[in-house]
Short mmCIF file of C-alpha atoms in Angstrom, two decimals:
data_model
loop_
_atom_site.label_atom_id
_atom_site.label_comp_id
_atom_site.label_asym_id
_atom_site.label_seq_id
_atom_site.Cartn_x
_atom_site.Cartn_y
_atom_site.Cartn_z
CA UNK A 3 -15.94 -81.94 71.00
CA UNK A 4 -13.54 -81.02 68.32
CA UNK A 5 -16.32 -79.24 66.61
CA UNK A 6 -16.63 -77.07 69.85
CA UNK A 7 -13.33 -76.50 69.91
CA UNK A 8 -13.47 -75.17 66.06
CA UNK A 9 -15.93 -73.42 67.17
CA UNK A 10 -14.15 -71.79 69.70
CA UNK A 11 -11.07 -70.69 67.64
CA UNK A 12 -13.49 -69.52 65.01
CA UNK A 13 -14.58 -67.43 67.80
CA UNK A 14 -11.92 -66.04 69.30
CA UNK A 15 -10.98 -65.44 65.65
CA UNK A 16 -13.37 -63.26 64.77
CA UNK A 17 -11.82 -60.44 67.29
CA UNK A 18 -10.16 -58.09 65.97
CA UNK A 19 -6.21 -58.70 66.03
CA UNK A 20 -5.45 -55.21 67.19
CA UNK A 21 -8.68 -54.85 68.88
CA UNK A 22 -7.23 -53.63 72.14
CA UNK A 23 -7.13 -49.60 71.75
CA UNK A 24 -10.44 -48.49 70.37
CA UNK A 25 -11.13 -45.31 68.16
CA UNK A 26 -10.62 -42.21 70.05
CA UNK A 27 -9.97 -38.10 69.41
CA UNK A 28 -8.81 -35.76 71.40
CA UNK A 29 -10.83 -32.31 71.48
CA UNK A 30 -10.11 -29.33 73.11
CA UNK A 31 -11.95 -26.16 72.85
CA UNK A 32 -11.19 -22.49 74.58
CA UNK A 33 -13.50 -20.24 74.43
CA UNK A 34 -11.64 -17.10 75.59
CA UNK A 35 -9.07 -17.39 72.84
CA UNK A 36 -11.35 -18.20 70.22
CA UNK A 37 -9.31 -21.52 69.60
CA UNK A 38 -9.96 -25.61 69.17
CA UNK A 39 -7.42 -28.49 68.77
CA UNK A 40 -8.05 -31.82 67.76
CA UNK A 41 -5.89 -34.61 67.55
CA UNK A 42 -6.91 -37.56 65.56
CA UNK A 43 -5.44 -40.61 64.99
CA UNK A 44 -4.09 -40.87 61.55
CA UNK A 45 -5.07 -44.75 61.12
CA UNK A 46 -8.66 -43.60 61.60
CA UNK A 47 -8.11 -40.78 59.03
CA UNK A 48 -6.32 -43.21 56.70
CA UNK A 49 -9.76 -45.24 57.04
CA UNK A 50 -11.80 -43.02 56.12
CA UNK A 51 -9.58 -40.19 53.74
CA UNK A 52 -7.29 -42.91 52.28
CA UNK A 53 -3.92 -41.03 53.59
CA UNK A 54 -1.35 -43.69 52.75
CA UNK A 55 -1.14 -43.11 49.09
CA UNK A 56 1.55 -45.36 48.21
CA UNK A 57 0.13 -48.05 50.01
CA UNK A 58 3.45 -48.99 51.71
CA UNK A 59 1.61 -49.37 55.10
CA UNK A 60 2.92 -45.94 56.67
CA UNK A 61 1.72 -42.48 56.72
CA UNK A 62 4.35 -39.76 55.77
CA UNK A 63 4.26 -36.10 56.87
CA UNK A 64 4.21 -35.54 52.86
CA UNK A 65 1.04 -37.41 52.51
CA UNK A 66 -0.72 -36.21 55.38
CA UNK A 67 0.24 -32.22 54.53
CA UNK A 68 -0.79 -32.85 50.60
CA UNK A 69 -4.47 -33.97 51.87
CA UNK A 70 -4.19 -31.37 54.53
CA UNK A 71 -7.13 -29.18 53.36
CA UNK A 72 -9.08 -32.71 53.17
CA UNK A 73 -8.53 -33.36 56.67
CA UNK A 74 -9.62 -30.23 57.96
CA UNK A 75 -12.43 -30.05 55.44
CA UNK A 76 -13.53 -33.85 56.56
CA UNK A 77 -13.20 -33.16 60.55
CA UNK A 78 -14.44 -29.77 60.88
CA UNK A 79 -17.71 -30.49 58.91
CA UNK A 80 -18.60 -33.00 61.60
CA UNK A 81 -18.30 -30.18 64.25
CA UNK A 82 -20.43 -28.04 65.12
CA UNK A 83 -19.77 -25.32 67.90
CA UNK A 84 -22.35 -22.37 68.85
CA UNK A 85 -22.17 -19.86 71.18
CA UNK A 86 -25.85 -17.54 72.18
CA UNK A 87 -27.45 -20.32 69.46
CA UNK A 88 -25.21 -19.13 66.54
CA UNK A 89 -22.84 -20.71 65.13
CA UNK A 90 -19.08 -20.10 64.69
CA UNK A 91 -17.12 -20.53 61.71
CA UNK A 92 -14.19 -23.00 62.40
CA UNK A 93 -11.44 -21.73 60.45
CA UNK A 94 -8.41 -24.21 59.58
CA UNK A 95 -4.88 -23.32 61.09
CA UNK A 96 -1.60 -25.34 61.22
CA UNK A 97 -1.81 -28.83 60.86
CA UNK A 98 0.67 -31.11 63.03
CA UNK A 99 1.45 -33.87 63.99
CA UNK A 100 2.19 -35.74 67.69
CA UNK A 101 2.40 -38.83 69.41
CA UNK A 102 -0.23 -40.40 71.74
CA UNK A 103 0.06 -43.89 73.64
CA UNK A 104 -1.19 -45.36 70.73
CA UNK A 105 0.59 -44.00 67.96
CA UNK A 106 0.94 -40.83 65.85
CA UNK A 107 -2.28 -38.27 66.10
CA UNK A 108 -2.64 -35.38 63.55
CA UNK A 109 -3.42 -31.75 65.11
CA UNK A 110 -5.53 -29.67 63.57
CA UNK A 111 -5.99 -26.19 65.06
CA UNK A 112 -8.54 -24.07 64.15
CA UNK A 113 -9.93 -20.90 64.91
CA UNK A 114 -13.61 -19.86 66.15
CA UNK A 115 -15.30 -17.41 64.69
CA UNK A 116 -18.54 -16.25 66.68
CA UNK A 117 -21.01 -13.79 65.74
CA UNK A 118 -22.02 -13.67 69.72
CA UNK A 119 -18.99 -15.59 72.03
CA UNK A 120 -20.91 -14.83 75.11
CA UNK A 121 -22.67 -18.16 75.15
CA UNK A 122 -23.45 -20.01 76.58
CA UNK A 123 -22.12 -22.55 74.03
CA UNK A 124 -22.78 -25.99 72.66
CA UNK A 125 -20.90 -28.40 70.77
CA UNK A 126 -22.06 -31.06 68.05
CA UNK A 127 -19.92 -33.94 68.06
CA UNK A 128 -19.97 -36.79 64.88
CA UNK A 129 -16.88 -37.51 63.50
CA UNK A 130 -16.72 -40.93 62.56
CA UNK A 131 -20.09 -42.67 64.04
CA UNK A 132 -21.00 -43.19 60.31
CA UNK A 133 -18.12 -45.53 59.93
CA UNK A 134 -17.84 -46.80 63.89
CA UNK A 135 -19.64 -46.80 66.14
CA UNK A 136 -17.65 -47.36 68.88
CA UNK A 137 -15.59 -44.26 68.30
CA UNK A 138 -15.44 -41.62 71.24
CA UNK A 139 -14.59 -37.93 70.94
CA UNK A 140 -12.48 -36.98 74.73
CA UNK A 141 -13.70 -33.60 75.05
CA UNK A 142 -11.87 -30.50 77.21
CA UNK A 143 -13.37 -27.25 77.86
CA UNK A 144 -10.24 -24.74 78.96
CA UNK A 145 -11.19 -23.08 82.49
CA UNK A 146 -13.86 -25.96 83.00
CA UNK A 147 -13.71 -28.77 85.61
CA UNK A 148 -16.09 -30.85 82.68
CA UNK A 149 -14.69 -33.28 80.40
CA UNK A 150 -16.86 -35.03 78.21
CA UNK A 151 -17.15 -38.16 75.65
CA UNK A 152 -19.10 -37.67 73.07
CA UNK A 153 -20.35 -40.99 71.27
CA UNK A 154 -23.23 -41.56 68.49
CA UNK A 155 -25.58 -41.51 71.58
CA UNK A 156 -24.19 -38.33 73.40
CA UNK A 157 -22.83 -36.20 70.35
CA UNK A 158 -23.83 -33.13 72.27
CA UNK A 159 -23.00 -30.89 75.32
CA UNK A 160 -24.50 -27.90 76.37
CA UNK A 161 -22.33 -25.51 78.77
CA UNK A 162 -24.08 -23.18 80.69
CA UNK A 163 -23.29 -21.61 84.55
CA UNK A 164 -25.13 -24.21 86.22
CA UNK A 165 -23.79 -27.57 83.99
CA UNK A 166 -20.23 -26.53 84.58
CA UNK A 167 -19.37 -27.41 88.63
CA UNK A 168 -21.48 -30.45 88.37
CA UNK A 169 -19.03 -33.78 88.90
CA UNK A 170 -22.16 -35.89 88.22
CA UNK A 171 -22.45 -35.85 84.07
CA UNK A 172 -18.65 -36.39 83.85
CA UNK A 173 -18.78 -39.61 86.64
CA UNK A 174 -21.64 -41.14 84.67
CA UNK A 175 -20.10 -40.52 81.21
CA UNK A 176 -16.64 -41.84 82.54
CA UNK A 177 -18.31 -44.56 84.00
CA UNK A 178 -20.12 -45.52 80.59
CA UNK A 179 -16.52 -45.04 79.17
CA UNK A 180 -14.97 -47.26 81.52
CA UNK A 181 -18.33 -50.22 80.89
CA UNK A 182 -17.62 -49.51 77.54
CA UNK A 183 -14.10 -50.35 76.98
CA UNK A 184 -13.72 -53.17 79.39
CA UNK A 185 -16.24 -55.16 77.02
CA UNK A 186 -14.75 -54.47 73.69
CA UNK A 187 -11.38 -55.01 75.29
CA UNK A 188 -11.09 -58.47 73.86
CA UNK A 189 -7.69 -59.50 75.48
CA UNK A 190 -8.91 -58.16 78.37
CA UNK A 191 -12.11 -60.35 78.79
CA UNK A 192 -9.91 -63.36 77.11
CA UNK A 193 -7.74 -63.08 80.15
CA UNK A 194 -10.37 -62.58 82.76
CA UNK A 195 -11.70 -65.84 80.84
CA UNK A 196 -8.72 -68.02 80.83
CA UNK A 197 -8.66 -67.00 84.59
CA UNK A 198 -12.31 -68.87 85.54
CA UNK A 199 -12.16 -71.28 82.79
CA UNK A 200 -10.84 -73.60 85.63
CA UNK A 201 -13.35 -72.29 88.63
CA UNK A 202 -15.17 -75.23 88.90
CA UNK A 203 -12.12 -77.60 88.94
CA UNK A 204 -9.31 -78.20 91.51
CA UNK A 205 -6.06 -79.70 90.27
CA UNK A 206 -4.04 -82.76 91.30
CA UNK A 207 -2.03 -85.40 90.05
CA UNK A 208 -4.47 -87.25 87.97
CA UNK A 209 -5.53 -83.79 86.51
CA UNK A 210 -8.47 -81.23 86.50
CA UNK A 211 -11.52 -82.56 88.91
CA UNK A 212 -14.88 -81.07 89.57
CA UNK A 213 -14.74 -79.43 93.23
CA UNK A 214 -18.19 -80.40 93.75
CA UNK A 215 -19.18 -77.14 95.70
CA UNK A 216 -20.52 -74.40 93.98
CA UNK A 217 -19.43 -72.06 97.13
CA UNK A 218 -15.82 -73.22 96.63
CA UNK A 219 -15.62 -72.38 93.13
CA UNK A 220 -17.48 -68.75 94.65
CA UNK A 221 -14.48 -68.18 96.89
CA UNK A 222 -11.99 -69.15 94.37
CA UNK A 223 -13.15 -66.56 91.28
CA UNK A 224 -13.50 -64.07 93.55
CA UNK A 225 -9.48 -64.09 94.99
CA UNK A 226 -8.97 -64.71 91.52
CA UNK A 227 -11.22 -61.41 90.52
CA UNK A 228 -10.64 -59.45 93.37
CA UNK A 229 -6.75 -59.88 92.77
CA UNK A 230 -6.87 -59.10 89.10
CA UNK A 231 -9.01 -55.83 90.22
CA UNK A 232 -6.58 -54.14 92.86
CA UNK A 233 -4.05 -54.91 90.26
CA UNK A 234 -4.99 -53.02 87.40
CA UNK A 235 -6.72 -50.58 90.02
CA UNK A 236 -3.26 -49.45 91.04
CA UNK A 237 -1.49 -49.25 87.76
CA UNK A 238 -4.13 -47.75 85.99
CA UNK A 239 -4.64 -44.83 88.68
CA UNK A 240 -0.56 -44.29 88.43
CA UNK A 241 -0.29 -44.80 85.01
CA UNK A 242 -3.14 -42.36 84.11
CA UNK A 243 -1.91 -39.58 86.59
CA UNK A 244 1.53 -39.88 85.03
CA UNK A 245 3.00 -41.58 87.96
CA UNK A 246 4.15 -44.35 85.48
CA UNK A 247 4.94 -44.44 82.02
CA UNK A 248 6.03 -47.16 79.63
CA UNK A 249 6.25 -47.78 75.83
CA UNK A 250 2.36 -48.60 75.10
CA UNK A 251 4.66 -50.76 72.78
CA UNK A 252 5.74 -52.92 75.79
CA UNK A 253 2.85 -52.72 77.68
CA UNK A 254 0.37 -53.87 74.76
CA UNK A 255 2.56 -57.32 73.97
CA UNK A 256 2.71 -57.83 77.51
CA UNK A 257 -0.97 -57.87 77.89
CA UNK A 258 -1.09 -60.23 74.81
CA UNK A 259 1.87 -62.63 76.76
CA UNK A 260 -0.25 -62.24 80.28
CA UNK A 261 -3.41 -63.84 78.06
CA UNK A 262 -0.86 -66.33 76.48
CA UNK A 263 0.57 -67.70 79.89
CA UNK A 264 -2.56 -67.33 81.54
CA UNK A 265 -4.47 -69.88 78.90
CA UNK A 266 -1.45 -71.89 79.03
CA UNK A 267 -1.65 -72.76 82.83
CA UNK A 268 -4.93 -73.87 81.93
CA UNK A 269 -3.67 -77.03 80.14
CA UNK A 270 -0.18 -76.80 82.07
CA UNK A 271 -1.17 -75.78 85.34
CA UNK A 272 2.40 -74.11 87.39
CA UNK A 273 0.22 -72.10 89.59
CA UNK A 274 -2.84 -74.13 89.69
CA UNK A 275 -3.23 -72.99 93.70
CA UNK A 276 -2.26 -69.64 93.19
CA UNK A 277 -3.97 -68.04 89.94
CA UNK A 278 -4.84 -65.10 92.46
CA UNK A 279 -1.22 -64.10 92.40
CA UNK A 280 -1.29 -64.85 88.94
CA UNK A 281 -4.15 -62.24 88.53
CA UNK A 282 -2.80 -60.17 90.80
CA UNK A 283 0.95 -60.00 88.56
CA UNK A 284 -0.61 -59.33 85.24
CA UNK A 285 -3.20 -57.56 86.22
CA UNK A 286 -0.58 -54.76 87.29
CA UNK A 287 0.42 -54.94 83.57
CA UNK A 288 -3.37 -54.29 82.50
CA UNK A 289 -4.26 -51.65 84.26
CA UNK A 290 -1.52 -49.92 81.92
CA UNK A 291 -3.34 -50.78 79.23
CA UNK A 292 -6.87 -49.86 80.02
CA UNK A 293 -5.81 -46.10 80.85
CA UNK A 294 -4.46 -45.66 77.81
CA UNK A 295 -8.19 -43.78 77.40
CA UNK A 296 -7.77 -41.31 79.67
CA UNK A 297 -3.94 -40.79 79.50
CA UNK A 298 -3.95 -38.41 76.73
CA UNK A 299 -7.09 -36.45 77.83
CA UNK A 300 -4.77 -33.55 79.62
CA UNK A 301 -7.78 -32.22 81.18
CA UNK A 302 -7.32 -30.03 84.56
CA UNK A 303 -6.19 -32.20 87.65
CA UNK A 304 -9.67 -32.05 89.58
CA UNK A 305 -11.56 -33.38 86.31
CA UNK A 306 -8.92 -36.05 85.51
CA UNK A 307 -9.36 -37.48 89.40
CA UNK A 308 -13.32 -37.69 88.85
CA UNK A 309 -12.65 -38.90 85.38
CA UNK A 310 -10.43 -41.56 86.76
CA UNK A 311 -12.90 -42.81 89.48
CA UNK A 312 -15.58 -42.52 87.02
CA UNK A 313 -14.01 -44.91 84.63
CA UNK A 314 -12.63 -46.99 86.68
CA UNK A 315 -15.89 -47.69 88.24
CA UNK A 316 -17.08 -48.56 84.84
CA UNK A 317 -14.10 -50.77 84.52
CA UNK A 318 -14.96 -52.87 87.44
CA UNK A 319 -19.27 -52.57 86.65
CA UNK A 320 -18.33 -54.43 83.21
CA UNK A 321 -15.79 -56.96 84.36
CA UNK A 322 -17.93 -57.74 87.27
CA UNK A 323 -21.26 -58.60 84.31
CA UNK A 324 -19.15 -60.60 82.66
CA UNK A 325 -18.01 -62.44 85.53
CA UNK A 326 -21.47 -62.92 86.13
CA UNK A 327 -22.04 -64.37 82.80
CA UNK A 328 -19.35 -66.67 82.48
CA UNK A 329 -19.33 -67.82 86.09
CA UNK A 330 -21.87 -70.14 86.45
CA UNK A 331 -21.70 -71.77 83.19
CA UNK A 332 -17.97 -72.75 83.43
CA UNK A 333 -18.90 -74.16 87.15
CA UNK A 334 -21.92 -75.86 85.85
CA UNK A 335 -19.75 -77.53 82.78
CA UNK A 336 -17.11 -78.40 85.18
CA UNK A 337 -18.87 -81.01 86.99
CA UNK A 338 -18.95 -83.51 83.79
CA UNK A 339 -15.54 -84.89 82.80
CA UNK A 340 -15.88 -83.89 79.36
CA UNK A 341 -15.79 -80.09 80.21
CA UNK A 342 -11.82 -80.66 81.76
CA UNK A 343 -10.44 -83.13 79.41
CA UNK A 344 -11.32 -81.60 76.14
CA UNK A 345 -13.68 -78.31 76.91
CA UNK A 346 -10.90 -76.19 79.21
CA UNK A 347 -8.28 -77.80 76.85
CA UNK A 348 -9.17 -77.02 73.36
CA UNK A 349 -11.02 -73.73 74.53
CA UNK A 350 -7.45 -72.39 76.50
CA UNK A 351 -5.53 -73.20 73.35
CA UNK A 352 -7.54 -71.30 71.20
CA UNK A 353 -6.76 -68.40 73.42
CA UNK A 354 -3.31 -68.86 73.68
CA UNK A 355 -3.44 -69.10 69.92
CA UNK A 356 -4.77 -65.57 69.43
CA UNK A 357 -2.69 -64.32 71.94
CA UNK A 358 0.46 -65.19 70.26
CA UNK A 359 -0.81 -63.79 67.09
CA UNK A 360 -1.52 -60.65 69.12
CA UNK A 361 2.06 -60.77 70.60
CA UNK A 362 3.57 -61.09 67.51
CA UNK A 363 1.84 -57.95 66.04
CA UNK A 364 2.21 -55.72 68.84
CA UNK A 365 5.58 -56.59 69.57
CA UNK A 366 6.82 -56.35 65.99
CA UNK A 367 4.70 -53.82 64.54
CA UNK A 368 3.15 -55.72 62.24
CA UNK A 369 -0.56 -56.81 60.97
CA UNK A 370 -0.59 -60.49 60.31
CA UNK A 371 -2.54 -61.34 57.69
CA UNK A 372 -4.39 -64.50 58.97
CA UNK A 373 -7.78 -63.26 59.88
#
């Protein structure tokens, strides 16, 4: 069993420390002044240009401005816009730089050039996929009700008369967002985990026992589930229609504390009878987190709402497979002793491990370097 439990932390290890925001830009295109802006974030830039040229850890305005023409030259070669089938010449303008929810982005405006701007248009999406693939590009069209993500799979859009009132390309593509992000949010799934690790089990004075009915563990992930979904539901709805706002600062290291406490009641159990509460609490604090995607889009009102349903739908489609992965194996291991005295144990510790190292980064700004 120890070796499991290695096994586990080496696991739970091998997830990124900061894993919780993934790679994202910001593009916006309008056609009728002949003008784009992208923001990109400049720890993706520093990946891939090397901005930080001291080393020290932090990007100045100094170094990003003296590898300006970089920059643009880098971005704008992995763009491609065309109006009538020609294409435009994207022509560098001011660089600057603003914040997002996740740190400082650096704006590069540019100008199109089109032999023909009737359209319609298309734009050719691929900055980045060569070094992630899980980067997304958060595409606006000014005067259209379509946002778009581009990925390595959907690097293009067409916009023609027709394409542009449809709600049913940006649902689906929200909805693939939303899939997307709930199963590379690691702390997310870590806390959805440390939620059913104890399904199968009921607790009492003598500790964790099996509750011997596989419809009583049912009943009890879903209040647990359901909970956790109305939850972050709420707060990401609010939080991405600027209802709410807090430091993504705060909100990250309280994710990271909610998978903490969460893994911890596993092996200390204070709420043993009412984890759906406990879902329910910190689940408000998630759904911050998880709209962090669509909170800097800026898209027109109409758009955002479908974007919002969109990808929350996905949201709930991906927790609800891994729910159905996890689920029955944690109920089937529950019924042999093993599974609650050393299993649930060791496996909630190793969580609570990386959590802590996860609130410890994102609450002090720092990258530990343990992994």
């Amino acid at each position: 069993m120890k070796n499991w439990a290695v096994f586990c932390l080496c696991l739970c290890c091998c997830a990124p420390a900061m894993a919780h925001k993934a790679s994202d830009s910001y593009l916006s295109l309008d056609s009728a002044h002949r003008q784009g802006r992208w923001d990109i974030a400049l720890r993706d830039l520093d990946y891939a240009l090397g901005l930080d040229a001291n080393g020290d850890g932090a990007i100045t305005w100094g170094e990003l401005r003296d590898l300006g023409d970089a920059v643009f030259a880098y971005a704008l070669q992995r763009l491609t816009v065309a109006s009538a089938g020609q294409p435009c010449a994207l022509q560098p303008g001011a660089l600057q730089v603003d914040s997002h929810s996740d740190g400082n982005y650096a704006v590069l405006n540019f100008a199109l050039a089109c032999p023909d701007p009737a359209g319609p248009w298309s734009v050719d999406y691929r900055l980045f996929f060569d070094l992630d693939a899980q980067h997304r590009g958060l595409f606006s069209w000014a005067g259209s009700d379509r946002p778009a993500v581009f990925g390595p799979d959907a690097h293009r859009i067409d916009f023609d008369r027709a394409s542009q009132t449809g709600i049913w390309p940006v649902l689906a593509s929200f909805a693939g967002e939303g899939m997307r992000h709930i199963l590379i949010g690691y702390d997310h799934l870590l806390f959805l985990l440390s939620l059913l690790l104890p399904a199968g089990l009921a607790w009492d004075r003598t500790g964790w026992r099996a509750v011997g009915s596989w419809r009583t563990a049912a009943w009890d992930a879903a209040a647990v589930v359901t909970a956790f979904t109305l939850a972050h539901s709420l707060t990401l709805s609010l939080t991405a229609l600027h209802v709410i706002a807090l430091p993504a600062r705060w909100v990250e290291s309280a994710i990271a504390a909610s998978v903490a406490l969460a893994a911890l009641n596993n092996i200390y159990p204070l709420l043993s009878r009412r984890r759906a509460w406990l879902a329910f609490g910190f689940g408000l604090i998630h759904g911050m987190g998880i709209a962090s995607v669509l909170l800097d889009m800026g898209s027109a009102r109409g758009s955002q709402l479908v974007a919002l349903l969109g990808f929350n739908l996905g949201v709930e489609a991906g927790q609800l497979a891994a729910v159905a992965a996890v689920l029955p194996l944690v109920v089937y291991a529950g019924r042999f002793a093993v599974y609650s005295q050393s299993a649930l144990r060791w496996g909630s510790a190793a969580i609570a491990a990386l959590a802590c190292v996860w609130l410890a980064e994102r609450s002090l700004e720092i990258s530990l370097p343990i992994f």
